[in-house]
Coordinates of N, CA and C in Angstrom, one line a residue:
M627 N -37.1 -135.0 -163.1 CA -37.5 -136.3 -162.4 C -38.4 -137.1 -163.5
A628 N -38.3 -138.2 -164.0 CA -38.8 -138.6 -164.5 C -40.2 -138.9 -164.4
S629 N -41.4 -138.5 -165.6 CA -42.3 -139.1 -165.1 C -42.7 -140.7 -164.8
V630 N -43.7 -141.1 -164.5 CA -44.3 -142.4 -163.9 C -45.6 -142.5 -164.2
I631 N -45.7 -143.7 -164.6 CA -47.2 -144.2 -165.5 C -47.4 -145.4 -164.2
T632 N -48.5 -145.2 -163.6 CA -48.9 -146.4 -162.8 C -50.2 -147.0 -163.7
L633 N -49.9 -148.5 -163.4 CA -51.0 -149.7 -163.9 C -50.5 -150.5 -163.1
G634 N -52.1 -151.0 -163.2 CA -52.2 -152.2 -162.5 C -52.2 -152.3 -160.7
L635 N -52.7 -153.8 -160.3 CA -52.7 -153.8 -158.6 C -51.9 -155.3 -158.8
V636 N -50.8 -155.2 -157.3 CA -50.4 -156.3 -157.3 C -50.9 -157.4 -156.1
D637 N -51.0 -156.2 -154.8 CA -51.9 -156.3 -153.9 C -52.2 -155.2 -152.8
I638 N -52.6 -155.6 -152.1 CA -53.2 -154.6 -150.9 C -52.4 -155.2 -149.4
K639 N -51.6 -154.8 -148.9 CA -51.3 -154.8 -147.7 C -51.9 -154.2 -146.3
V640 N -52.2 -154.7 -145.1 CA -52.1 -154.1 -143.7 C -51.6 -154.4 -143.1
G641 N -51.7 -153.7 -141.9 CA -50.7 -153.6 -140.3 C -51.4 -153.0 -139.3
A642 N -50.8 -153.2 -138.1 CA -50.5 -152.2 -137.6 C -49.9 -151.1 -137.9
P643 N -50.3 -149.6 -137.2 CA -49.2 -148.4 -137.5 C -48.1 -148.9 -136.7
A644 N -46.9 -148.0 -137.0 CA -45.5 -148.3 -136.2 C -46.1 -147.8 -134.5
A645 N -44.8 -148.4 -134.1 CA -45.0 -148.1 -132.3 C -44.5 -146.2 -132.3
D646 N -43.8 -145.6 -133.1 CA -43.4 -144.2 -133.5 C -44.3 -143.8 -133.9
G647 N -45.5 -144.0 -134.3 CA -46.8 -143.0 -135.1 C -46.4 -143.0 -136.3
G648 N -45.3 -143.6 -137.0 CA -45.5 -143.8 -138.6 C -45.9 -144.9 -139.2
P649 N -45.7 -145.3 -140.7 CA -46.6 -146.5 -141.4 C -46.1 -147.7 -140.8
G650 N -46.5 -148.8 -140.9 CA -46.2 -150.0 -140.3 C -45.2 -150.8 -141.2
T651 N -44.4 -151.7 -140.4 CA -43.8 -152.5 -141.5 C -43.9 -153.8 -141.4
T652 N -44.7 -154.7 -140.3 CA -45.1 -155.8 -140.6 C -46.5 -156.1 -141.0
L653 N -46.9 -155.8 -142.3 CA -47.7 -155.9 -143.1 C -48.3 -157.1 -143.7
A654 N -49.3 -157.6 -144.2 CA -49.9 -158.9 -144.7 C -51.0 -158.9 -146.0
K655 N -51.2 -159.4 -146.8 CA -52.1 -159.2 -148.2 C -53.1 -159.3 -147.0
I656 N -54.1 -158.4 -147.4 CA -55.9 -158.5 -146.8 C -56.5 -159.3 -147.1
G657 N -56.4 -159.9 -148.5 CA -57.1 -160.9 -149.2 C -57.2 -160.8 -150.7
K658 N -57.8 -161.4 -151.4 CA -58.3 -161.4 -152.9 C -58.8 -160.2 -153.3
T659 N -58.5 -158.7 -153.9 CA -59.1 -157.8 -154.1 C -60.1 -157.9 -155.5
Y660 N -61.2 -157.6 -155.8 CA -61.7 -158.2 -156.6 C -61.6 -157.0 -157.6
K661 N -61.4 -157.8 -159.0 CA -61.1 -157.4 -160.4 C -61.4 -155.6 -160.5
N662 N -60.8 -154.9 -160.7 CA -61.6 -153.4 -161.0 C -62.2 -152.6 -160.0
T663 N -61.7 -152.7 -158.4 CA -62.2 -152.2 -157.3 C -61.5 -151.2 -156.8
C664 N -60.1 -151.5 -156.6 CA -59.4 -150.3 -156.2 C -59.2 -149.3 -156.9
N665 N -59.2 -148.0 -156.4 CA -59.3 -146.6 -156.3 C -58.8 -145.6 -155.4
L666 N -57.9 -144.8 -155.7 CA -57.5 -143.9 -155.0 C -58.2 -142.5 -155.3
V667 N -59.0 -141.9 -154.6 CA -59.7 -140.8 -155.4 C -59.9 -139.6 -154.4
Q668 N -59.5 -138.4 -154.8 CA -59.3 -137.2 -153.9 C -60.4 -136.3 -154.6
D669 N -61.4 -135.9 -153.5 CA -62.2 -134.9 -153.9 C -61.9 -133.3 -154.1
V670 N -62.1 -132.8 -155.1 CA -62.1 -131.5 -155.2 C -62.2 -130.6 -154.1
A671 N -61.3 -129.4 -154.0 CA -60.9 -128.9 -152.5 C -62.3 -128.1 -152.4
D672 N -62.7 -128.2 -150.9 CA -63.7 -126.8 -150.3 C -63.1 -125.3 -151.2
V673 N -63.8 -124.7 -151.8 CA -63.8 -123.3 -151.6 C -64.7 -122.3 -151.0
T674 N -64.2 -121.4 -150.6 CA -64.5 -120.0 -150.2 C -64.5 -119.0 -150.8
E675 N -65.1 -118.2 -151.5 CA -64.9 -117.4 -152.7 C -65.3 -116.0 -151.8
H676 N -64.6 -114.7 -151.9 CA -65.0 -113.3 -151.3 C -65.0 -112.2 -152.4
F677 N -66.1 -111.6 -152.8 CA -66.5 -110.6 -154.0 C -66.6 -109.3 -153.5
E678 N -66.7 -108.5 -154.4 CA -66.8 -107.0 -154.2 C -67.7 -106.8 -154.5
E679 N -68.7 -106.2 -153.8 CA -70.3 -105.9 -154.6 C -70.2 -105.7 -155.8
G680 N -71.3 -106.2 -156.7 CA -71.4 -106.1 -158.4 C -70.3 -106.7 -159.2
K681 N -69.2 -107.5 -158.3 CA -68.3 -107.9 -159.4 C -68.6 -109.1 -159.6
A682 N -68.1 -110.0 -160.8 CA -68.3 -111.3 -160.8 C -67.4 -112.1 -160.6
S683 N -65.8 -111.5 -160.5 CA -64.9 -112.9 -160.5 C -64.6 -111.9 -158.7
P684 N -64.3 -113.6 -158.1 CA -63.9 -113.0 -156.6 C -62.4 -112.2 -156.4
E685 N -62.3 -111.5 -155.3 CA -61.1 -110.4 -154.9 C -60.2 -111.3 -154.4
V686 N -60.6 -112.6 -153.6 CA -60.1 -113.6 -152.7 C -60.7 -115.2 -152.9
R687 N -59.9 -116.3 -153.2 CA -60.4 -117.6 -153.5 C -59.8 -118.2 -152.3
R688 N -60.0 -119.1 -151.1 CA -59.5 -119.9 -150.6 C -59.7 -120.8 -150.9
K689 N -59.0 -121.8 -150.6 CA -59.1 -123.4 -151.2 C -58.8 -124.4 -149.9
F690 N -59.8 -125.1 -149.3 CA -59.1 -126.6 -148.3 C -59.3 -127.5 -149.2
K691 N -58.3 -128.2 -149.1 CA -57.6 -129.5 -150.3 C -58.0 -131.1 -148.9
K692 N -58.8 -132.0 -149.7 CA -59.5 -132.9 -149.3 C -58.1 -133.8 -149.4
S693 N -58.0 -134.9 -148.7 CA -57.4 -136.0 -148.7 C -57.9 -137.4 -149.6
A694 N -56.7 -137.7 -150.3 CA -57.6 -139.1 -151.2 C -57.6 -139.9 -150.2
V695 N -58.5 -140.8 -150.4 CA -59.4 -141.8 -150.0 C -59.5 -143.3 -150.5
L696 N -58.7 -144.4 -150.3 CA -58.9 -145.4 -150.8 C -59.9 -146.3 -150.6
T697 N -60.3 -146.8 -151.9 CA -61.3 -147.8 -151.8 C -61.1 -149.1 -152.6
F698 N -62.0 -150.0 -152.3 CA -61.7 -151.6 -152.5 C -62.4 -152.4 -152.5
S699 N -62.7 -153.7 -153.0 CA -63.4 -154.9 -152.5 C -62.9 -155.8 -152.3
I700 N -62.9 -157.0 -151.0 CA -62.3 -158.4 -151.2 C -63.4 -159.3 -151.4
M701 N -63.0 -160.3 -151.8 CA -63.7 -161.1 -152.5 C -63.6 -162.7 -151.8
D702 N -62.8 -162.6 -150.9 CA -62.6 -164.3 -150.1 C -62.4 -164.2 -148.8
P703 N -63.6 -163.3 -148.1 CA -63.8 -163.0 -146.8 C -64.1 -164.2 -145.9
D704 N -63.3 -164.2 -145.2 CA -64.0 -165.9 -144.0 C -64.6 -165.4 -142.9
L705 N -64.7 -166.5 -141.9 CA -65.6 -165.4 -140.5 C -64.7 -164.6 -139.5
Q706 N -63.3 -165.3 -139.6 CA -62.5 -164.5 -138.4 C -62.1 -162.7 -139.4
F707 N -62.2 -162.7 -140.7 CA -61.5 -161.5 -141.5 C -63.1 -160.4 -141.5
L708 N -64.0 -161.1 -141.4 CA -65.4 -160.4 -141.1 C -65.3 -159.7 -139.5
S709 N -64.7 -160.4 -139.2 CA -64.9 -159.9 -137.5 C -63.8 -158.8 -137.5
D710 N -62.9 -159.0 -137.6 CA -61.6 -158.1 -137.8 C -62.1 -157.0 -138.6
Y711 N -62.8 -157.1 -139.7 CA -62.8 -155.8 -140.1 C -64.1 -155.2 -140.5
V712 N -65.0 -155.9 -140.4 CA -66.7 -155.5 -140.5 C -67.3 -155.5 -139.0
G713 N -66.1 -155.5 -138.2 CA -66.7 -155.9 -136.5 C -67.8 -157.1 -136.3
G714 N -67.8 -157.1 -134.8 CA -68.5 -158.8 -134.3 C -67.6 -159.8 -133.8
A715 N -68.0 -160.7 -133.7 CA -67.2 -161.8 -132.8 C -67.5 -163.0 -133.6
V716 N -66.2 -163.8 -133.3 CA -66.6 -165.4 -134.0 C -66.9 -166.2 -132.8
S717 N -67.5 -167.1 -132.6 CA -67.6 -168.0 -131.5 C -67.7 -169.7 -132.1
G718 N -67.4 -170.5 -131.2 CA -67.6 -171.9 -131.8 C -66.2 -172.1 -132.4
S719 N -66.1 -173.3 -133.2 CA -65.1 -173.7 -134.2 C -65.2 -174.7 -135.1
G720 N -64.4 -174.8 -136.3 CA -64.7 -175.8 -137.0 C -65.9 -175.3 -137.9
A721 N -66.7 -176.8 -138.4 CA -68.0 -176.4 -139.1 C -68.9 -175.7 -137.9
S722 N -68.9 -175.8 -136.5 CA -69.7 -175.2 -135.7 C -69.5 -173.6 -135.8
A723 N -68.6 -173.1 -136.4 CA -68.1 -171.5 -136.2 C -69.3 -170.8 -136.4
T724 N -69.2 -169.8 -136.4 CA -70.2 -169.0 -136.6 C -69.4 -167.3 -136.3
W725 N -70.1 -166.7 -137.1 CA -69.6 -165.2 -137.3 C -71.2 -164.3 -136.7
N726 N -71.1 -163.9 -135.7 CA -71.9 -163.2 -134.7 C -71.8 -161.2 -134.9
F727 N -72.3 -160.7 -135.8 CA -72.2 -159.2 -135.8 C -73.1 -158.4 -135.0
D728 N -72.6 -157.7 -134.0 CA -73.8 -157.1 -133.2 C -73.2 -155.2 -133.2
G729 N -72.3 -154.7 -134.1 CA -72.1 -153.2 -134.4 C -71.0 -153.1 -133.2
A730 N -70.5 -153.4 -132.1 CA -70.6 -152.7 -131.1 C -68.6 -152.4 -131.0
V731 N -68.4 -154.0 -132.2 CA -66.8 -153.4 -132.3 C -66.4 -152.3 -133.2
I732 N -65.3 -151.4 -132.4 CA -64.4 -150.8 -133.2 C -63.5 -151.3 -133.3
I733 N -62.7 -150.7 -135.1 CA -61.6 -151.3 -135.9 C -60.8 -150.4 -135.8
P734 N -59.7 -151.2 -135.3 CA -58.4 -150.1 -135.0 C -57.9 -149.9 -136.4
D735 N -57.0 -148.3 -136.3 CA -56.6 -147.8 -137.3 C -55.4 -148.8 -138.0
K736 N -55.0 -148.6 -139.1 CA -54.3 -149.8 -139.6 C -53.1 -148.9 -140.5
T737 N -52.4 -149.3 -140.8 CA -51.2 -148.8 -142.4 C -51.8 -149.7 -143.3
V738 N -52.1 -149.1 -144.6 CA -52.6 -149.7 -146.1 C -51.8 -149.6 -147.2
V739 N -51.0 -150.3 -147.5 CA -50.5 -150.0 -148.9 C -50.8 -150.8 -150.2
A740 N -51.2 -149.9 -151.1 CA -51.4 -150.6 -152.6 C -50.5 -150.7 -153.6
T741 N -49.8 -151.5 -153.5 CA -48.9 -152.0 -154.5 C -49.0 -152.4 -156.1
P742 N -48.8 -151.4 -157.2 CA -49.3 -151.8 -158.6 C -48.4 -152.6 -158.7
Q743 N -48.5 -153.0 -160.2 CA -48.1 -154.0 -161.0 C -46.4 -153.0 -161.7
Q744 N -46.5 -151.5 -161.7 CA -45.5 -150.9 -161.9 C -46.1 -149.5 -161.4
G745 N -45.1 -148.2 -161.4 CA -45.3 -146.8 -160.8 C -45.4 -146.8 -159.6
L746 N -46.6 -146.1 -159.0 CA -46.4 -145.5 -157.6 C -47.1 -146.5 -156.6
E747 N -46.6 -146.5 -155.4 CA -47.0 -147.4 -154.4 C -47.4 -146.4 -153.1
I748 N -48.8 -146.8 -153.2 CA -49.5 -145.5 -152.2 C -48.9 -146.2 -150.5
T749 N -48.9 -145.7 -149.9 CA -49.1 -145.8 -147.8 C -50.0 -145.1 -147.6
I750 N -50.8 -145.6 -147.0 CA -51.7 -144.5 -145.9 C -50.9 -145.2 -144.2
P751 N -50.2 -144.4 -143.7 CA -49.7 -144.8 -142.7 C -50.8 -145.1 -141.4
R752 N -51.8 -144.2 -141.4 CA -52.7 -144.4 -140.5 C -54.3 -144.1 -140.9
G753 N -54.6 -145.4 -141.1 CA -55.8 -145.3 -142.0 C -57.4 -145.7 -141.1
D754 N -58.5 -144.8 -141.4 CA -59.6 -145.4 -140.6 C -60.1 -146.3 -141.5
I755 N -60.4 -147.6 -141.2 CA -61.6 -148.2 -142.0 C -62.8 -148.8 -141.6
E756 N -63.3 -148.7 -143.3 CA -65.1 -148.3 -142.9 C -65.3 -149.6 -143.9
A757 N -65.5 -151.0 -143.7 CA -65.8 -152.2 -144.1 C -67.2 -152.6 -144.1
V758 N -67.7 -152.5 -145.0 CA -69.2 -153.4 -144.9 C -69.6 -154.3 -146.2
I759 N -70.6 -155.2 -146.0 CA -70.8 -156.3 -146.8 C -71.6 -155.9 -147.7
N760 N -71.1 -156.1 -148.6 CA -71.8 -156.1 -150.3 C -72.2 -157.5 -151.2
S761 N -73.3 -158.1 -150.7 CA -73.3 -159.3 -150.8 C -74.6 -159.5 -152.4
D762 N -73.8 -160.2 -153.4 CA -75.1 -160.3 -154.3 C -75.4 -162.0 -154.3
F763 N -76.6 -162.4 -153.6 CA -76.8 -163.8 -154.0 C -77.4 -165.0 -155.3
S764 N -77.3 -163.8 -156.3 CA -77.8 -163.9 -157.9 C -77.1 -165.1 -158.3
D765 N -77.0 -165.8 -159.6 CA -76.5 -166.8 -160.3 C -75.1 -166.2 -160.6
E766 N -75.2 -164.5 -160.7 CA -73.6 -164.1 -161.3 C -73.0 -163.2 -160.1
G767 N -73.7 -163.4 -159.1 CA -73.1 -162.5 -157.7 C -72.2 -163.1 -157.1
I768 N -71.6 -162.2 -156.1 CA -70.3 -162.8 -155.2 C -70.4 -162.0 -153.9
F769 N -70.2 -162.7 -152.8 CA -70.3 -161.7 -151.6 C -69.0 -161.3 -151.6
L770 N -68.9 -159.8 -151.5 CA -67.7 -159.2 -151.2 C -68.0 -158.4 -150.2
V771 N -66.4 -157.7 -149.7 CA -66.6 -156.6 -148.5 C -65.9 -155.9 -148.8
D772 N -66.9 -154.4 -149.3 CA -66.3 -153.4 -149.4 C -65.8 -152.2 -148.6
F773 N -64.4 -151.8 -149.0 CA -63.5 -150.9 -147.9 C -63.3 -149.7 -148.4
T774 N -63.4 -148.6 -147.5 CA -63.3 -147.2 -147.6 C -62.1 -147.2 -146.4
V775 N -61.0 -146.8 -147.3 CA -59.5 -146.2 -146.3 C -59.3 -144.8 -146.2
T776 N -60.2 -144.3 -145.2 CA -59.8 -142.5 -144.9 C -58.4 -142.0 -144.4
P777 N -57.5 -141.6 -145.0 CA -56.7 -141.2 -144.0 C -56.4 -140.2 -143.2
L778 N -56.0 -140.8 -141.7 CA -56.1 -139.8 -140.5 C -54.7 -139.2 -140.5
T779 N -54.4 -138.4 -139.7 CA -53.4 -137.6 -139.4 C -52.1 -138.6 -138.4
P780 N -51.0 -138.9 -139.4 CA -50.0 -139.8 -138.4 C -49.8 -138.7 -136.8
T781 N -49.3 -139.9 -136.0 CA -49.1 -139.3 -134.9 C -47.4 -139.0 -135.1
K782 N -46.7 -139.5 -135.8 CA -44.9 -139.1 -136.2 C -44.9 -137.8 -136.7
T783 N -44.2 -136.9 -136.5 CA -43.9 -135.7 -137.3 C -43.1 -136.3 -138.4
G784 N -43.9 -135.2 -139.3 CA -43.3 -135.3 -140.5 C -43.6 -136.2 -141.5
V785 N -44.7 -137.2 -141.1 CA -45.1 -138.2 -141.9 C -46.7 -138.1 -142.2
G786 N -47.0 -137.7 -143.6 CA -48.0 -137.2 -144.2 C -49.3 -138.5 -144.6
P787 N -50.4 -137.8 -144.3 CA -51.5 -139.3 -144.2 C -51.4 -140.0 -145.9
V788 N -51.1 -139.1 -146.5 CA -50.7 -140.3 -147.7 C -49.5 -139.9 -148.6
Q789 N -48.8 -141.1 -148.6 CA -47.5 -141.2 -149.0 C -47.3 -142.3 -150.5
A790 N -46.8 -141.7 -151.8 CA -46.4 -142.4 -152.7 C -45.1 -142.3 -152.9
K791 N -44.6 -143.5 -153.3 CA -43.2 -143.6 -154.2 C -43.2 -144.7 -154.9
V792 N -41.8 -144.4 -155.9 CA -41.9 -145.2 -157.1 C -41.8 -146.8 -156.8
K793 N -42.5 -147.7 -157.0 CA -42.2 -149.5 -157.1 C -41.1 -149.6 -157.2
A794 N -40.0 -150.5 -156.6 CA -38.8 -150.9 -156.8 C -38.9 -152.0 -158.1

């Protein structure tokens, strides 16, 4: 198989996971991803080592690998977006609409797809979304919503928590 170089980001799409527990197919662009904020990072494994008394090297080394986590920031949230991803509810309409955050709303799991300009497209079939406000009200600041998408085990057999395929 030929090597693949992955560069850039076209968009990030989200939607409900499929009814069969696999990745959803009805996805929509989540918003405008702030420049240089999209990252997929896998932490190093948790390691347990077992040593013979007096020896410097382990006899056995067991590793528990961790899943990669997707992070990014969205720069164009509106009131409904805040309600959908941060939580809370929108009351009123038009110019009198107000977002009210109470912390009680649970955000449902979503399928998340990060599409690059070229290379590997990443799909998280069932992701737990943690979205938080990160706003800088300075002259050079901007209102962002920071996302952390933690892959959860899909309910469909044979589907991995993180998938990659070469973008067509």
